[in-house]
Tab-separated table of C-alpha atoms and ligand atoms in Angstrom:
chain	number	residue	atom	x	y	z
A	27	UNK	CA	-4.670	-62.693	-93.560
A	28	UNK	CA	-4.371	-58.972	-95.038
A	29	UNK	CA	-7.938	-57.315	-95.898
A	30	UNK	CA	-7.957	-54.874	-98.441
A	31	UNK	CA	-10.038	-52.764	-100.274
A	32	UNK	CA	-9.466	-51.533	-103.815
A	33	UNK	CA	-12.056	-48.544	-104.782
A	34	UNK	CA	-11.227	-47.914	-108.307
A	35	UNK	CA	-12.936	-45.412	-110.785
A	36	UNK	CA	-12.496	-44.786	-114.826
A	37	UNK	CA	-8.856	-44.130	-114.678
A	38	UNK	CA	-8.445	-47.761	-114.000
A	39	UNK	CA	-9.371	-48.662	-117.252
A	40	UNK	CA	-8.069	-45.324	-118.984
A	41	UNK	CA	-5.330	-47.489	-120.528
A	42	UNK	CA	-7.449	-49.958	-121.943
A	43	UNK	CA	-8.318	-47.425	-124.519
A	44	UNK	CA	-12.117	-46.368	-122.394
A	45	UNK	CA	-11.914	-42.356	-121.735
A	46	UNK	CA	-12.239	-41.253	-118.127
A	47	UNK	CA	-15.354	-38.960	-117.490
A	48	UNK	CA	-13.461	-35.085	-116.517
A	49	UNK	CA	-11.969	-33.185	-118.503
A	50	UNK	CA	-13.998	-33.758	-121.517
A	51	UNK	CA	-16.096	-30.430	-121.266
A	52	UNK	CA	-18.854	-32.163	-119.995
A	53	UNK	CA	-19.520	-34.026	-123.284
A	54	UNK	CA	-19.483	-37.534	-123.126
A	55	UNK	CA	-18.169	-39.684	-126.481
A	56	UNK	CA	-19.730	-36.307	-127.829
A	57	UNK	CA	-22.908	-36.570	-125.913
A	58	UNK	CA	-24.363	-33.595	-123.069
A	59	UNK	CA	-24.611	-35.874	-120.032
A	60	UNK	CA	-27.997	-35.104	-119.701
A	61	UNK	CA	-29.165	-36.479	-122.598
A	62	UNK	CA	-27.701	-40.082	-121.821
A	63	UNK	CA	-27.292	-40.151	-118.575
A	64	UNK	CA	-30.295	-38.718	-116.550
A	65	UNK	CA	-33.805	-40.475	-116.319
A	66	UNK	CA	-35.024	-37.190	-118.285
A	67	UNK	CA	-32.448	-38.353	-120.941
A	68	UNK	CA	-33.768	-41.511	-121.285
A	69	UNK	CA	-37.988	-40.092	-120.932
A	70	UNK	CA	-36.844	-37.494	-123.729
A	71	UNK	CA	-35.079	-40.109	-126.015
A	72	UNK	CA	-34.674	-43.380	-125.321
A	73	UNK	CA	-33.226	-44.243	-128.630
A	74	UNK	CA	-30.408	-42.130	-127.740
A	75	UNK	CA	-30.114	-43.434	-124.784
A	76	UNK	CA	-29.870	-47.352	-126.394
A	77	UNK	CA	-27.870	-46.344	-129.248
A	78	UNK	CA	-25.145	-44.211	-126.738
A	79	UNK	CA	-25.043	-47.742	-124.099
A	80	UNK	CA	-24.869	-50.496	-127.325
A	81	UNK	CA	-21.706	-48.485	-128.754
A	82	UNK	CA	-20.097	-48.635	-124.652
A	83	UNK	CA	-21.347	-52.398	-124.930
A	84	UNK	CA	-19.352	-52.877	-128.181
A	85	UNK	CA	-16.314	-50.871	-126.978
A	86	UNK	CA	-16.159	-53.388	-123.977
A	87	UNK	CA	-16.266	-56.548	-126.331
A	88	UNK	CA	-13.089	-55.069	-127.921
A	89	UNK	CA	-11.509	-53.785	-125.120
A	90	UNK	CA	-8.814	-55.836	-122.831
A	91	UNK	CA	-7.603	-55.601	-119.023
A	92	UNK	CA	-4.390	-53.434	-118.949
A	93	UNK	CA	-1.324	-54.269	-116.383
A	94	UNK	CA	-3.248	-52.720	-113.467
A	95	UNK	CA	-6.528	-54.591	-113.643
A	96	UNK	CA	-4.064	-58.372	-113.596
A	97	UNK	CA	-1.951	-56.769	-110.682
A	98	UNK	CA	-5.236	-56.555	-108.756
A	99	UNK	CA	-6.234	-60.038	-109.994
A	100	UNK	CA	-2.293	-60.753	-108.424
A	101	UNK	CA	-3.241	-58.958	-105.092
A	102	UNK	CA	-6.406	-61.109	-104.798
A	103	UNK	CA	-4.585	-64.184	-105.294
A	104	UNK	CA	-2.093	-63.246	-102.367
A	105	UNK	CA	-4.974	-61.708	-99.520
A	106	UNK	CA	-8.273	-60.938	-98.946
A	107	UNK	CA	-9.382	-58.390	-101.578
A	108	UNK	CA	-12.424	-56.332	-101.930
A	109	UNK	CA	-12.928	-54.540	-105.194
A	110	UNK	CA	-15.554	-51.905	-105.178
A	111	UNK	CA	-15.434	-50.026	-108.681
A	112	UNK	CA	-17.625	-46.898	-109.974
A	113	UNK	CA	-16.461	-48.078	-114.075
A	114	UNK	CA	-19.268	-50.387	-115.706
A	115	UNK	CA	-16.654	-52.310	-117.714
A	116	UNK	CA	-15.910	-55.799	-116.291
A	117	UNK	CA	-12.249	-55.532	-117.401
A	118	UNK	CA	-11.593	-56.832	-113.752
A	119	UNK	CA	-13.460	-59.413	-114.325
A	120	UNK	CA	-11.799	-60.072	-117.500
A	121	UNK	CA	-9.003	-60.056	-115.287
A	122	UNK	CA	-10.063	-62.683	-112.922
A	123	UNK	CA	-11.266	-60.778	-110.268
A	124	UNK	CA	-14.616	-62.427	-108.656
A	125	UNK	CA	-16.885	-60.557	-106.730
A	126	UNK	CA	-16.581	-57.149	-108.100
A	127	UNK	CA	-19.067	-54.232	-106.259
A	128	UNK	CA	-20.003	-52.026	-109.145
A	129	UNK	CA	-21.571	-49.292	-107.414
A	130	UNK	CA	-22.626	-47.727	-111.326
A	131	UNK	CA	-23.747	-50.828	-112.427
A	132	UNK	CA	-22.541	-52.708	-115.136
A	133	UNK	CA	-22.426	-52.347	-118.958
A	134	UNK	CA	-23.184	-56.178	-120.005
A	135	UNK	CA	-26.504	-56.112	-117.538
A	136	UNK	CA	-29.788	-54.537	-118.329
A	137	UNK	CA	-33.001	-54.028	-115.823
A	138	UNK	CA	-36.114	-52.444	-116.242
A	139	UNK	CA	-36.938	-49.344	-116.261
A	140	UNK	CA	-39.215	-49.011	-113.113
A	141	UNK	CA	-36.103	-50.386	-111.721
A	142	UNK	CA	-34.525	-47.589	-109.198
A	143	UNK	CA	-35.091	-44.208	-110.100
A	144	UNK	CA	-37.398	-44.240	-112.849
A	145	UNK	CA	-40.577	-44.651	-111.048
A	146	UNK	CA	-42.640	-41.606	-110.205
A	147	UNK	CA	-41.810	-40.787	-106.480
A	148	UNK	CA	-45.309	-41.639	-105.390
A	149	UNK	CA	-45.091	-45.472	-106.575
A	150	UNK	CA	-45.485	-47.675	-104.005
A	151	UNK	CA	-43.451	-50.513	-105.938
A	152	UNK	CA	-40.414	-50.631	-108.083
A	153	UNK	CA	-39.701	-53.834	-110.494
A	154	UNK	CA	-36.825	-55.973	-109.577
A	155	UNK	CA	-35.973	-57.319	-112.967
A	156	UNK	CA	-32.215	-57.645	-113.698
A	157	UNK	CA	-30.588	-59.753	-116.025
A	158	UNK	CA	-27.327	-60.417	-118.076
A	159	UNK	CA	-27.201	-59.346	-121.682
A	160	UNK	CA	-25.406	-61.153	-125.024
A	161	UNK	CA	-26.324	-58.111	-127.230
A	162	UNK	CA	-27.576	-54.437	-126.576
A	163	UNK	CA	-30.792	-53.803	-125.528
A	164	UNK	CA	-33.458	-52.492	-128.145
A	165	UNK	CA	-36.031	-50.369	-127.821
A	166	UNK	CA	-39.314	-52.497	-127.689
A	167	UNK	CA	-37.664	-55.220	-125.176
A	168	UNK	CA	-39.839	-55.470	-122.605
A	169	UNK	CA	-39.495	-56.463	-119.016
A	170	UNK	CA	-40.549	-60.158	-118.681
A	171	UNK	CA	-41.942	-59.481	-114.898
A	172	UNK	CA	-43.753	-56.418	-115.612
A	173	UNK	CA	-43.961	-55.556	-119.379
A	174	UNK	CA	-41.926	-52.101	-119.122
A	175	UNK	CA	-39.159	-51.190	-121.576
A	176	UNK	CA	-35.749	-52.849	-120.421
A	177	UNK	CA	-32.819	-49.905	-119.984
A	178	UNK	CA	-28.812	-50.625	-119.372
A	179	UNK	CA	-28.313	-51.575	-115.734
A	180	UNK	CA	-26.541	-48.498	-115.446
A	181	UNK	CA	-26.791	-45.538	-112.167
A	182	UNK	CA	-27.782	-41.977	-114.508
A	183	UNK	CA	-27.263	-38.723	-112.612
A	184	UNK	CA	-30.235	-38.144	-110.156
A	185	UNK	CA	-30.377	-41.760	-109.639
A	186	UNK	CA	-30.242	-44.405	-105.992
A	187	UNK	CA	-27.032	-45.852	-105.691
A	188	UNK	CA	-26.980	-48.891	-103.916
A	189	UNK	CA	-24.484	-48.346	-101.379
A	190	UNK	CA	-24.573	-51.965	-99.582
A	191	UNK	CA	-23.978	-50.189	-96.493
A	192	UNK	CA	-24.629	-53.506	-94.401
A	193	UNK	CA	-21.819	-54.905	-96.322
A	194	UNK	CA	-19.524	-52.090	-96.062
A	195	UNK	CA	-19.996	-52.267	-92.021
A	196	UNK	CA	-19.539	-55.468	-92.343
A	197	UNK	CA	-16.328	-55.509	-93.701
A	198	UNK	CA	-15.018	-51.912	-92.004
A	199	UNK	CA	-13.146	-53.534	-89.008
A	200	UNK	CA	-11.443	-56.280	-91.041
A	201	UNK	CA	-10.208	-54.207	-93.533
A	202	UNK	CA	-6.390	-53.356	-92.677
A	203	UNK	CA	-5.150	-51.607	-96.218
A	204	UNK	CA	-7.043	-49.308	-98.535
A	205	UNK	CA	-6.093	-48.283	-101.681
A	206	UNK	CA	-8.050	-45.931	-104.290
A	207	UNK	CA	-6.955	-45.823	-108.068
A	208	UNK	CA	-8.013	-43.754	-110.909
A	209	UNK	CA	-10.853	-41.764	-109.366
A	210	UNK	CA	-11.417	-38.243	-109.247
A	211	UNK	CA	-13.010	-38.683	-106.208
A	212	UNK	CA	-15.551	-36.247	-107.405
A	213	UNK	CA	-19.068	-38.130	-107.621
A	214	UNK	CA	-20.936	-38.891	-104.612
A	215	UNK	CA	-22.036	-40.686	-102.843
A	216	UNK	CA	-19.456	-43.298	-104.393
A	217	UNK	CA	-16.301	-40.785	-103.373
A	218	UNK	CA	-17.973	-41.104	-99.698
A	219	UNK	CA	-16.167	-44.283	-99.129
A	220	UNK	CA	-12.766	-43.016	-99.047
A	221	UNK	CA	-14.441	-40.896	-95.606
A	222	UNK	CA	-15.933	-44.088	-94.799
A	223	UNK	CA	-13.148	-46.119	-94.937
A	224	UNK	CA	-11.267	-43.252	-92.844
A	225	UNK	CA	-9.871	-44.948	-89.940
A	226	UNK	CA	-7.999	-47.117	-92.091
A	227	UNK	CA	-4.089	-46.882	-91.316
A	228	UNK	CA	-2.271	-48.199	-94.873
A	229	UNK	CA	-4.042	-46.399	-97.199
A	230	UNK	CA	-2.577	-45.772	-101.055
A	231	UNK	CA	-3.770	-44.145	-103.959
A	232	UNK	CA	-2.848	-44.053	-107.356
A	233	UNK	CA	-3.653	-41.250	-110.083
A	234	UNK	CA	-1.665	-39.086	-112.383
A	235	UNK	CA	-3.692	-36.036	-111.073
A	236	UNK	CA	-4.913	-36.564	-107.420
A	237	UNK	CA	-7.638	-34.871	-105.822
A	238	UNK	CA	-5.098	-33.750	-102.964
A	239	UNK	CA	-8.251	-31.895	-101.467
A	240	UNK	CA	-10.126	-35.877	-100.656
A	241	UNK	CA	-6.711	-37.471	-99.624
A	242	UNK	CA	-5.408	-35.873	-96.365
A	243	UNK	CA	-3.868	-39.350	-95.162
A	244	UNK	CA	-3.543	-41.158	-98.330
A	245	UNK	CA	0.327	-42.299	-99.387
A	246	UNK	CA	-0.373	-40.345	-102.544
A	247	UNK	CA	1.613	-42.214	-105.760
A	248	UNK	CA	1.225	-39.957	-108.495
A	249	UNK	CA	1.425	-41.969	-111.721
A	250	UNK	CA	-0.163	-44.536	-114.099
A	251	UNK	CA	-2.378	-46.948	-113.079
A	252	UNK	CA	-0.130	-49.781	-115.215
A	253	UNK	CA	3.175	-48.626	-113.673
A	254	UNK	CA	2.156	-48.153	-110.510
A	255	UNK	CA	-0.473	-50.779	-109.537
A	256	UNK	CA	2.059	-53.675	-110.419
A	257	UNK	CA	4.500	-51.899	-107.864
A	258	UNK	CA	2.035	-51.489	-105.133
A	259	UNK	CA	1.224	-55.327	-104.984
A	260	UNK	CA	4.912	-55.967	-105.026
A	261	UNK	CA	5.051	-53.847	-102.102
A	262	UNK	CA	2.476	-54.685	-100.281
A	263	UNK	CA	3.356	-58.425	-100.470
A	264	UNK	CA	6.797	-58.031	-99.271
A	265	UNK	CA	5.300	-55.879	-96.557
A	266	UNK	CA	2.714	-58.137	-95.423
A	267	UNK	CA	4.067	-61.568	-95.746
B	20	OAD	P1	-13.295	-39.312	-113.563
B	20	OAD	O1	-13.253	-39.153	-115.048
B	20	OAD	O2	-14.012	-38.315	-112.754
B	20	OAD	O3	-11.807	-39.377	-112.994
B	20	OAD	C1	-10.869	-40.211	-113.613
B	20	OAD	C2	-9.601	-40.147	-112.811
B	20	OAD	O4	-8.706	-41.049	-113.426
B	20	OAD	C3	-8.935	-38.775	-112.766
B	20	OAD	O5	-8.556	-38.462	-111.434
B	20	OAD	C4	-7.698	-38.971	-113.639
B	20	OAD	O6	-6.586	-38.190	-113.204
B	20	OAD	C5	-7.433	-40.449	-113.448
B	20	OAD	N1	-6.663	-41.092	-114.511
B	20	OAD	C6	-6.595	-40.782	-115.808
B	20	OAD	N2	-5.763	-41.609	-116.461
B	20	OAD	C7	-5.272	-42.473	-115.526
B	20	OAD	C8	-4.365	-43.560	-115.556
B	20	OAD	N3	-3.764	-43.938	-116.679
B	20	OAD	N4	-4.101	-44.219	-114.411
B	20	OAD	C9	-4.686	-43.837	-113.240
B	20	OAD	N5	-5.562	-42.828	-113.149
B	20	OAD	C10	-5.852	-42.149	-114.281
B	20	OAD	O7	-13.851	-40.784	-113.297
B	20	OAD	P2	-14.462	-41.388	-111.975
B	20	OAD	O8	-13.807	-40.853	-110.754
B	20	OAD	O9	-14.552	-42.863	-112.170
B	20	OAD	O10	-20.692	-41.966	-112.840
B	20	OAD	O11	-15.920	-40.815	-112.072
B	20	OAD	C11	-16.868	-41.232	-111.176
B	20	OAD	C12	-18.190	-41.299	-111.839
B	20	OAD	O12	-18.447	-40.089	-112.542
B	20	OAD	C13	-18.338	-42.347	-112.915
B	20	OAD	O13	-18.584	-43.638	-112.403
B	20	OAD	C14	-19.520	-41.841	-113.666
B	20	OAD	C15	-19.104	-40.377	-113.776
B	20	OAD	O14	-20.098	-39.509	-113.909
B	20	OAD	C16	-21.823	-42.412	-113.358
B	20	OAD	O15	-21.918	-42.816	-114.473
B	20	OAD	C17	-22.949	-42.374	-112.379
């Protein structure tokens, strides 16, 4: 059966109504990145920090998957689909996509805060607490494993990102279509995987403004994600079956 891998990024969920991350002047919902998305951020002003993440947590409850996250629910239903995302919505889970690799963590997850990153570099142990979340996190939850303030299960700037590079060579000789949707390609090491998944020979990608500078061999489709991921699949299923 077909293997393919879908690396998606915030333009995937653009037209769900959640803004992408360029372009915006550096501000985020109005915010300097730094102060909500750095572990200084979060040392400075972790109120900030909580308040910023609950008001992305309630923008998820209300947003919906668009026409592009059910086409790649479609294209899972027809072969063997990988979905590796940088957005910490689960609108393709909403979709019905299982097994979703969310490199930047998720939005309705939170972990401690010696979890990753945090930790002073000379700590000879980090906290592996994780869990699902019904409502935001507040300051003065505290880890239930180590007693440390709970943060959102979300990668900050200057933070590990768990790669799963076993998995990823796991899957590299399998994998006989790649396509890349909504990403400016921009933030590494996530963007590294388009390099990674080089030798690759049907590879697509989908954005209104591609990075032409990280696509050399890319079929380039320059458009919406909702018009053009619903084409794709059609394509690639009369191609491949
Ligand atoms: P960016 O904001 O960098 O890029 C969004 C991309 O989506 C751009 O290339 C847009 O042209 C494209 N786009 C916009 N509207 C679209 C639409 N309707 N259909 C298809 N594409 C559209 O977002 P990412 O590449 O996801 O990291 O950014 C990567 C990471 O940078 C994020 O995960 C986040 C951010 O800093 C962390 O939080 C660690």
């Amino acid at each position: 059966m077909t293997k393919i891998v879908v690396f998606s990024g915030a333009g995937l969920s653009a037209e769900s109504g959640i803004p992408t991350f360029r372009g915006t002047n550096g501000l985020w919902e109005g915010h300097p990145i730094e102060d909500i998305a750095t572990p200084l951020g979060w040392k400075r002003n972790p109120q900030l920090v909580l308040d910023f993440y609950a008001q992305r947590y309630g923008q998820m409850q209300n947003c919906q998957p668009n026409a592009a996250h059910f086409a790649i629910s479609k294209l899972a239903a027809i072969f063997e689909v990988v979905c590796i995302t940088q957005n910490i919505d689960t609108l393709l889970e909403k979709a019905g996509v299982n097994d979703v690799w969310h490199l930047h963590g998720r939005i309705d997850y939170h972990k401690c805060e010696w979890h990753f990153g945090i930790p002073p570099l000379d700590a000879d142990w980090q906290c592996d607490y994780r869990h699902a979340i019904t409502q935001p996190t507040k300051l003065g939850d505290l880890c239930p494993q180590c007693g440390r303030q709970l943060r959102p299960d979300v990668v900050w700037f200057g933070e590990a990102v768990d790669m799963r590079v076993d998995d990823l060579y796991e899957i590299l000789p399998q994998i006989d279509v790649l396509i890349g949707i909504g990403t400016s390609a921009l933030v590494y090491p996530a963007a590294n995987l388009l390099r990674f998944f080089a030798g690759v020979k049907d590879k697509y990608f989908i954005d209104p403004h591609p990075n032409y500078d990280a696509l050399p061999d890319f079929n380039i489709i320059q458009g919406a994600a909702t018009e053009e991921m619903p084409k794709l699949v059609e394509l690639l299923r009369a191609k491949n079956s």
